[in-house]
């Protein structure tokens, strides 16, 4: 294991579902495991806490620690998840490819790139902001309007007419208000997402055809190439800190906890509190979305905020991503 921290993925493997408490407890007893470190997102943390509670119920002296890791960055409270910065960096290659394809193909070149983000648009938003080459960003937290004064299709056509091309970034969870919520779930209990990328590609194509024009659309889905990259230097340093902090907590006798940065300070968090409001979403009234609007000039389709009290107008939502 000397060099595994330089590689992408996991040598332990991962899967959806397959949670068998009896087998887990049997393995812990047979291998005399006294410290268990479980790495993943909010679903993984829920499983970690269940194992912690089962160990206590069965009088097993085991410290169970969670380490938040998800490229969606949707674990609440913490500034960012391990893996998020690496994913934002890796997504730049896909955006550059989309721009190259859009600028080099005529007529009306459009590059559409779909990024991961089941319920949160952090990856799509930060990748777009870091790139500076994106004309339209679509995320789950903001409803998609196709036509009309605030429609993305008229906006996209106008942008193509101005600069001869356009680049679109769409998160995989965007557009449920149009495509509906799927009833299909995987082994981990996650709902299948509508194929928003293909839907958007077809809608753009049909819209240009309605004007007797042709759109040269290149659709790119780099999802797994983004997720499988090795950690960059920022994430490697962050992971080292998380690992050491988790070990300190376990050695101190804590269990059923996770560790992370909160306002740039390393803290311990009870897993029940951590997962109670996870997965978190990006604030559509926050500064990140305002930066997206300022960069792209796209129409803002966020519903007008209705404040019930004067204080509600100024109450911030948790949306920390500190580099």
GROMACS .gro file of C-alpha atoms in nm:
model
  323
    1UNK     CA    1   0.000   0.000   0.000
    2UNK     CA    2   0.304   0.228  -0.003
    3UNK     CA    3   0.204   0.417  -0.317
    4UNK     CA    4  -0.174   0.384  -0.331
    5UNK     CA    5  -0.222   0.748  -0.235
    6UNK     CA    6  -0.084   0.842  -0.578
    7UNK     CA    7  -0.353   0.643  -0.760
    8UNK     CA    8  -0.717   0.713  -0.844
    9UNK     CA    9  -1.008   0.497  -0.734
   10UNK     CA   10  -0.988   0.259  -0.439
   11UNK     CA   11  -0.802  -0.068  -0.386
   12UNK     CA   12  -1.077  -0.174  -0.144
   13UNK     CA   13  -1.341  -0.153  -0.420
   14UNK     CA   14  -1.687  -0.002  -0.378
   15UNK     CA   15  -2.045  -0.090  -0.468
   16UNK     CA   16  -2.407   0.015  -0.435
   17UNK     CA   17  -2.602  -0.166  -0.167
   18UNK     CA   18  -2.497  -0.505  -0.027
   19UNK     CA   19  -2.511  -0.387   0.334
   20UNK     CA   20  -2.528  -0.698   0.554
   21UNK     CA   21  -2.486  -0.608   0.921
   22UNK     CA   22  -2.445  -0.965   1.040
   23UNK     CA   23  -2.157  -1.029   0.798
   24UNK     CA   24  -1.996  -0.698   0.888
   25UNK     CA   25  -2.006  -0.769   1.261
   26UNK     CA   26  -1.878  -1.123   1.205
   27UNK     CA   27  -1.584  -0.989   1.002
   28UNK     CA   28  -1.505  -0.730   1.269
   29UNK     CA   29  -1.498  -0.998   1.539
   30UNK     CA   30  -1.297  -1.249   1.335
   31UNK     CA   31  -1.032  -0.994   1.239
   32UNK     CA   32  -1.029  -0.834   1.585
   33UNK     CA   33  -1.083  -0.489   1.435
   34UNK     CA   34  -1.075  -0.216   1.698
   35UNK     CA   35  -1.081   0.088   1.472
   36UNK     CA   36  -1.297   0.112   1.159
   37UNK     CA   37  -1.257   0.401   0.915
   38UNK     CA   38  -1.535   0.440   0.659
   39UNK     CA   39  -1.487   0.677   0.366
   40UNK     CA   40  -1.770   0.820   0.155
   41UNK     CA   41  -2.069   1.052   0.130
   42UNK     CA   42  -2.387   1.089   0.333
   43UNK     CA   43  -2.517   0.741   0.252
   44UNK     CA   44  -2.188   0.584   0.352
   45UNK     CA   45  -2.194   0.783   0.676
   46UNK     CA   46  -2.542   0.656   0.758
   47UNK     CA   47  -2.407   0.305   0.719
   48UNK     CA   48  -2.109   0.391   0.937
   49UNK     CA   49  -2.332   0.510   1.219
   50UNK     CA   50  -2.546   0.197   1.193
   51UNK     CA   51  -2.230  -0.013   1.233
   52UNK     CA   52  -2.124   0.198   1.530
   53UNK     CA   53  -2.460   0.146   1.699
   54UNK     CA   54  -2.451  -0.229   1.625
   55UNK     CA   55  -2.103  -0.260   1.773
   56UNK     CA   56  -2.221  -0.091   2.092
   57UNK     CA   57  -2.529  -0.314   2.108
   58UNK     CA   58  -2.311  -0.624   2.071
   59UNK     CA   59  -2.052  -0.507   2.326
   60UNK     CA   60  -1.778  -0.474   2.064
   61UNK     CA   61  -1.509  -0.224   2.158
   62UNK     CA   62  -1.477  -0.066   1.813
   63UNK     CA   63  -1.424   0.299   1.726
   64UNK     CA   64  -1.606   0.384   1.403
   65UNK     CA   65  -1.490   0.700   1.224
   66UNK     CA   66  -1.621   0.851   0.903
   67UNK     CA   67  -1.421   1.052   0.650
   68UNK     CA   68  -1.631   1.258   0.404
   69UNK     CA   69  -1.542   1.195   0.040
   70UNK     CA   70  -1.767   1.287  -0.251
   71UNK     CA   71  -1.704   1.487  -0.567
   72UNK     CA   72  -2.060   1.622  -0.540
   73UNK     CA   73  -1.954   1.816  -0.228
   74UNK     CA   74  -2.300   1.758  -0.079
   75UNK     CA   75  -2.208   1.655   0.277
   76UNK     CA   76  -2.348   1.929   0.500
   77UNK     CA   77  -2.163   2.152   0.749
   78UNK     CA   78  -1.810   2.091   0.620
   79UNK     CA   79  -1.636   2.344   0.398
   80UNK     CA   80  -1.572   2.086   0.128
   81UNK     CA   81  -1.542   1.712   0.077
   82UNK     CA   82  -1.223   1.531  -0.006
   83UNK     CA   83  -1.214   1.477  -0.385
   84UNK     CA   84  -1.413   1.785  -0.480
   85UNK     CA   85  -1.119   2.006  -0.576
   86UNK     CA   86  -0.963   1.726  -0.783
   87UNK     CA   87  -1.293   1.675  -0.965
   88UNK     CA   88  -1.326   2.047  -1.040
   89UNK     CA   89  -0.975   2.040  -1.184
   90UNK     CA   90  -1.043   1.726  -1.391
   91UNK     CA   91  -1.367   1.872  -1.528
   92UNK     CA   92  -1.167   2.155  -1.686
   93UNK     CA   93  -1.037   1.915  -1.951
   94UNK     CA   94  -1.392   1.829  -2.053
   95UNK     CA   95  -1.493   2.194  -2.070
   96UNK     CA   96  -1.187   2.276  -2.282
   97UNK     CA   97  -1.281   1.991  -2.514
   98UNK     CA   98  -1.638   2.120  -2.541
   99UNK     CA   99  -1.512   2.468  -2.627
  100UNK     CA  100  -1.267   2.336  -2.886
  101UNK     CA  101  -1.540   2.132  -3.054
  102UNK     CA  102  -1.782   2.425  -3.044
  103UNK     CA  103  -1.537   2.677  -3.191
  104UNK     CA  104  -1.404   2.446  -3.460
  105UNK     CA  105  -1.737   2.322  -3.599
  106UNK     CA  106  -1.969   2.525  -3.820
  107UNK     CA  107  -2.238   2.632  -3.848
  108UNK     CA  108  -2.351   2.729  -3.499
  109UNK     CA  109  -2.111   2.517  -3.294
  110UNK     CA  110  -2.238   2.422  -2.948
  111UNK     CA  111  -2.055   2.209  -2.693
  112UNK     CA  112  -2.267   2.050  -2.418
  113UNK     CA  113  -2.089   1.881  -2.128
  114UNK     CA  114  -2.267   1.688  -1.854
  115UNK     CA  115  -2.102   1.666  -1.513
  116UNK     CA  116  -2.194   1.470  -1.202
  117UNK     CA  117  -2.420   1.625  -0.941
  118UNK     CA  118  -2.729   1.424  -0.850
  119UNK     CA  119  -2.887   1.678  -0.618
  120UNK     CA  120  -2.626   1.954  -0.592
  121UNK     CA  121  -2.467   2.171  -0.858
  122UNK     CA  122  -2.138   2.249  -0.682
  123UNK     CA  123  -1.920   2.059  -0.931
  124UNK     CA  124  -2.087   2.208  -1.238
  125UNK     CA  125  -2.081   2.559  -1.092
  126UNK     CA  126  -1.722   2.560  -0.971
  127UNK     CA  127  -1.591   2.389  -1.283
  128UNK     CA  128  -1.763   2.652  -1.495
  129UNK     CA  129  -1.636   2.939  -1.281
  130UNK     CA  130  -1.283   2.799  -1.283
  131UNK     CA  131  -1.295   2.764  -1.660
  132UNK     CA  132  -1.435   3.103  -1.754
  133UNK     CA  133  -1.530   2.960  -2.095
  134UNK     CA  134  -1.891   2.861  -2.022
  135UNK     CA  135  -2.196   3.041  -2.161
  136UNK     CA  136  -2.475   2.852  -1.981
  137UNK     CA  137  -2.480   2.655  -1.653
  138UNK     CA  138  -2.771   2.431  -1.550
  139UNK     CA  139  -2.790   2.284  -1.199
  140UNK     CA  140  -3.054   2.091  -0.998
  141UNK     CA  141  -3.123   2.382  -0.763
  142UNK     CA  142  -3.237   2.617  -1.039
  143UNK     CA  143  -3.538   2.530  -1.259
  144UNK     CA  144  -3.485   2.511  -1.633
  145UNK     CA  145  -3.703   2.731  -1.852
  146UNK     CA  146  -3.677   2.642  -2.221
  147UNK     CA  147  -3.880   2.913  -2.395
  148UNK     CA  148  -3.997   3.269  -2.336
  149UNK     CA  149  -3.818   3.581  -2.212
  150UNK     CA  150  -3.617   3.379  -1.959
  151UNK     CA  151  -3.580   3.072  -2.180
  152UNK     CA  152  -3.238   2.915  -2.222
  153UNK     CA  153  -3.301   2.826  -2.587
  154UNK     CA  154  -3.350   3.187  -2.710
  155UNK     CA  155  -3.055   3.292  -2.494
  156UNK     CA  156  -2.833   3.019  -2.637
  157UNK     CA  157  -2.922   3.103  -2.997
  158UNK     CA  158  -2.852   3.471  -2.934
  159UNK     CA  159  -2.514   3.390  -2.778
  160UNK     CA  160  -2.422   3.171  -3.076
  161UNK     CA  161  -2.515   3.454  -3.313
  162UNK     CA  162  -2.290   3.691  -3.114
  163UNK     CA  163  -1.976   3.479  -3.086
  164UNK     CA  164  -2.035   3.196  -3.339
  165UNK     CA  165  -2.033   2.924  -3.070
  166UNK     CA  166  -2.149   2.842  -2.716
  167UNK     CA  167  -2.048   2.611  -2.431
  168UNK     CA  168  -2.306   2.459  -2.194
  169UNK     CA  169  -2.239   2.281  -1.862
  170UNK     CA  170  -2.525   2.078  -1.716
  171UNK     CA  171  -2.533   1.881  -1.391
  172UNK     CA  172  -2.679   1.531  -1.417
  173UNK     CA  173  -2.957   1.609  -1.169
  174UNK     CA  174  -3.083   1.921  -1.345
  175UNK     CA  175  -3.421   1.937  -1.518
  176UNK     CA  176  -3.638   1.714  -1.301
  177UNK     CA  177  -3.908   1.983  -1.308
  178UNK     CA  178  -3.928   1.919  -1.684
  179UNK     CA  179  -3.847   1.550  -1.720
  180UNK     CA  180  -4.007   1.432  -1.397
  181UNK     CA  181  -3.876   1.222  -1.108
  182UNK     CA  182  -3.782   0.864  -1.190
  183UNK     CA  183  -3.932   0.577  -0.990
  184UNK     CA  184  -3.631   0.359  -1.067
  185UNK     CA  185  -3.379   0.320  -0.783
  186UNK     CA  186  -3.042   0.145  -0.765
  187UNK     CA  187  -2.918  -0.098  -0.498
  188UNK     CA  188  -2.812   0.195  -0.282
  189UNK     CA  189  -3.159   0.352  -0.287
  190UNK     CA  190  -3.060   0.636  -0.524
  191UNK     CA  191  -3.316   0.738  -0.782
  192UNK     CA  192  -3.218   0.719  -1.147
  193UNK     CA  193  -3.173   1.059  -1.307
  194UNK     CA  194  -3.350   1.164  -1.628
  195UNK     CA  195  -3.116   1.190  -1.927
  196UNK     CA  196  -3.093   1.566  -1.916
  197UNK     CA  197  -2.788   1.588  -2.140
  198UNK     CA  198  -2.946   1.406  -2.432
  199UNK     CA  199  -3.275   1.591  -2.376
  200UNK     CA  200  -3.099   1.928  -2.387
  201UNK     CA  201  -2.906   1.833  -2.700
  202UNK     CA  202  -3.227   1.738  -2.881
  203UNK     CA  203  -3.411   2.051  -2.764
  204UNK     CA  204  -3.133   2.278  -2.889
  205UNK     CA  205  -3.125   2.097  -3.223
  206UNK     CA  206  -3.502   2.126  -3.267
  207UNK     CA  207  -3.501   2.494  -3.167
  208UNK     CA  208  -3.246   2.591  -3.431
  209UNK     CA  209  -3.435   2.385  -3.690
  210UNK     CA  210  -3.750   2.587  -3.612
  211UNK     CA  211  -3.564   2.887  -3.757
  212UNK     CA  212  -3.446   2.692  -4.060
  213UNK     CA  213  -3.095   2.674  -3.914
  214UNK     CA  214  -2.854   2.395  -3.829
  215UNK     CA  215  -2.679   2.361  -3.494
  216UNK     CA  216  -2.359   2.158  -3.485
  217UNK     CA  217  -2.385   2.007  -3.138
  218UNK     CA  218  -2.114   1.804  -2.965
  219UNK     CA  219  -2.234   1.627  -2.649
  220UNK     CA  220  -1.969   1.517  -2.399
  221UNK     CA  221  -2.018   1.302  -2.088
  222UNK     CA  222  -1.685   1.273  -1.901
  223UNK     CA  223  -1.846   1.162  -1.572
  224UNK     CA  224  -1.622   0.868  -1.487
  225UNK     CA  225  -1.304   1.023  -1.623
  226UNK     CA  226  -1.364   1.307  -1.376
  227UNK     CA  227  -1.441   1.076  -1.083
  228UNK     CA  228  -1.152   0.834  -1.135
  229UNK     CA  229  -0.857   1.075  -1.137
  230UNK     CA  230  -0.591   1.067  -0.866
  231UNK     CA  231  -0.615   1.333  -0.596
  232UNK     CA  232  -0.439   1.658  -0.676
  233UNK     CA  233  -0.199   1.825  -0.433
  234UNK     CA  234  -0.470   2.023  -0.252
  235UNK     CA  235  -0.684   1.715  -0.196
  236UNK     CA  236  -0.382   1.503  -0.100
  237UNK     CA  237  -0.292   1.751   0.173
  238UNK     CA  238  -0.655   1.771   0.286
  239UNK     CA  239  -0.688   1.392   0.296
  240UNK     CA  240  -0.373   1.361   0.507
  241UNK     CA  241  -0.520   1.605   0.758
  242UNK     CA  242  -0.855   1.424   0.763
  243UNK     CA  243  -0.687   1.086   0.813
  244UNK     CA  244  -0.471   1.206   1.101
  245UNK     CA  245  -0.763   1.381   1.267
  246UNK     CA  246  -0.982   1.071   1.236
  247UNK     CA  247  -0.712   0.856   1.396
  248UNK     CA  248  -0.674   1.104   1.683
  249UNK     CA  249  -1.050   1.085   1.745
  250UNK     CA  250  -1.058   0.706   1.739
  251UNK     CA  251  -0.755   0.681   1.970
  252UNK     CA  252  -0.930   0.921   2.209
  253UNK     CA  253  -1.223   0.680   2.235
  254UNK     CA  254  -1.474   0.852   2.008
  255UNK     CA  255  -1.708   0.654   1.784
  256UNK     CA  256  -1.992   0.733   1.545
  257UNK     CA  257  -1.822   1.055   1.437
  258UNK     CA  258  -1.685   1.215   1.123
  259UNK     CA  259  -1.415   1.474   1.069
  260UNK     CA  260  -1.382   1.771   0.837
  261UNK     CA  261  -1.308   2.139   0.801
  262UNK     CA  262  -1.571   2.382   0.925
  263UNK     CA  263  -1.481   2.746   0.860
  264UNK     CA  264  -1.129   2.622   0.787
  265UNK     CA  265  -1.090   2.456   1.129
  266UNK     CA  266  -1.064   2.079   1.176
  267UNK     CA  267  -1.355   1.952   1.386
  268UNK     CA  268  -1.534   1.633   1.490
  269UNK     CA  269  -1.899   1.597   1.394
  270UNK     CA  270  -2.153   1.345   1.527
  271UNK     CA  271  -2.266   1.145   1.226
  272UNK     CA  272  -2.642   1.176   1.304
  273UNK     CA  273  -2.612   1.553   1.295
  274UNK     CA  274  -2.398   1.542   0.979
  275UNK     CA  275  -2.642   1.330   0.779
  276UNK     CA  276  -2.962   1.488   0.913
  277UNK     CA  277  -2.939   1.769   0.657
  278UNK     CA  278  -2.734   1.588   0.391
  279UNK     CA  279  -2.718   1.587   0.098
  280UNK     CA  280  -2.693   1.963   0.100
  281UNK     CA  281  -2.764   2.174  -0.204
  282UNK     CA  282  -2.620   2.492  -0.345
  283UNK     CA  283  -2.802   2.809  -0.242
  284UNK     CA  284  -2.970   2.949  -0.557
  285UNK     CA  285  -2.979   3.287  -0.383
  286UNK     CA  286  -2.614   3.271  -0.279
  287UNK     CA  287  -2.297   3.427  -0.413
  288UNK     CA  288  -2.188   3.126  -0.616
  289UNK     CA  289  -2.498   3.141  -0.834
  290UNK     CA  290  -2.466   3.519  -0.857
  291UNK     CA  291  -2.113   3.469  -0.989
  292UNK     CA  292  -2.245   3.223  -1.247
  293UNK     CA  293  -2.503   3.477  -1.365
  294UNK     CA  294  -2.241   3.751  -1.383
  295UNK     CA  295  -2.005   3.532  -1.586
  296UNK     CA  296  -2.252   3.383  -1.832
  297UNK     CA  297  -2.515   3.656  -1.859
  298UNK     CA  298  -2.780   3.383  -1.871
  299UNK     CA  299  -3.136   3.452  -1.754
  300UNK     CA  300  -3.198   3.392  -1.384
  301UNK     CA  301  -3.483   3.145  -1.347
  302UNK     CA  302  -3.465   3.121  -0.968
  303UNK     CA  303  -3.811   3.187  -0.817
  304UNK     CA  304  -3.836   3.516  -0.635
  305UNK     CA  305  -3.762   3.468  -0.267
  306UNK     CA  306  -4.062   3.517  -0.041
  307UNK     CA  307  -3.954   3.641   0.303
  308UNK     CA  308  -4.193   3.573   0.590
  309UNK     CA  309  -4.000   3.796   0.830
  310UNK     CA  310  -3.747   4.075   0.776
  311UNK     CA  311  -3.471   3.850   0.911
  312UNK     CA  312  -3.540   3.583   0.648
  313UNK     CA  313  -3.410   3.814   0.377
  314UNK     CA  314  -3.064   3.809   0.531
  315UNK     CA  315  -3.042   3.455   0.665
  316UNK     CA  316  -2.755   3.280   0.479
  317UNK     CA  317  -2.759   2.915   0.379
  318UNK     CA  318  -2.458   2.691   0.437
  319UNK     CA  319  -2.257   2.684   0.115
  320UNK     CA  320  -1.891   2.678   0.211
  321UNK     CA  321  -1.620   2.583  -0.032
  322UNK     CA  322  -1.293   2.717   0.103
  323UNK     CA  323  -0.972   2.659  -0.093
   0.00000   0.00000   0.00000
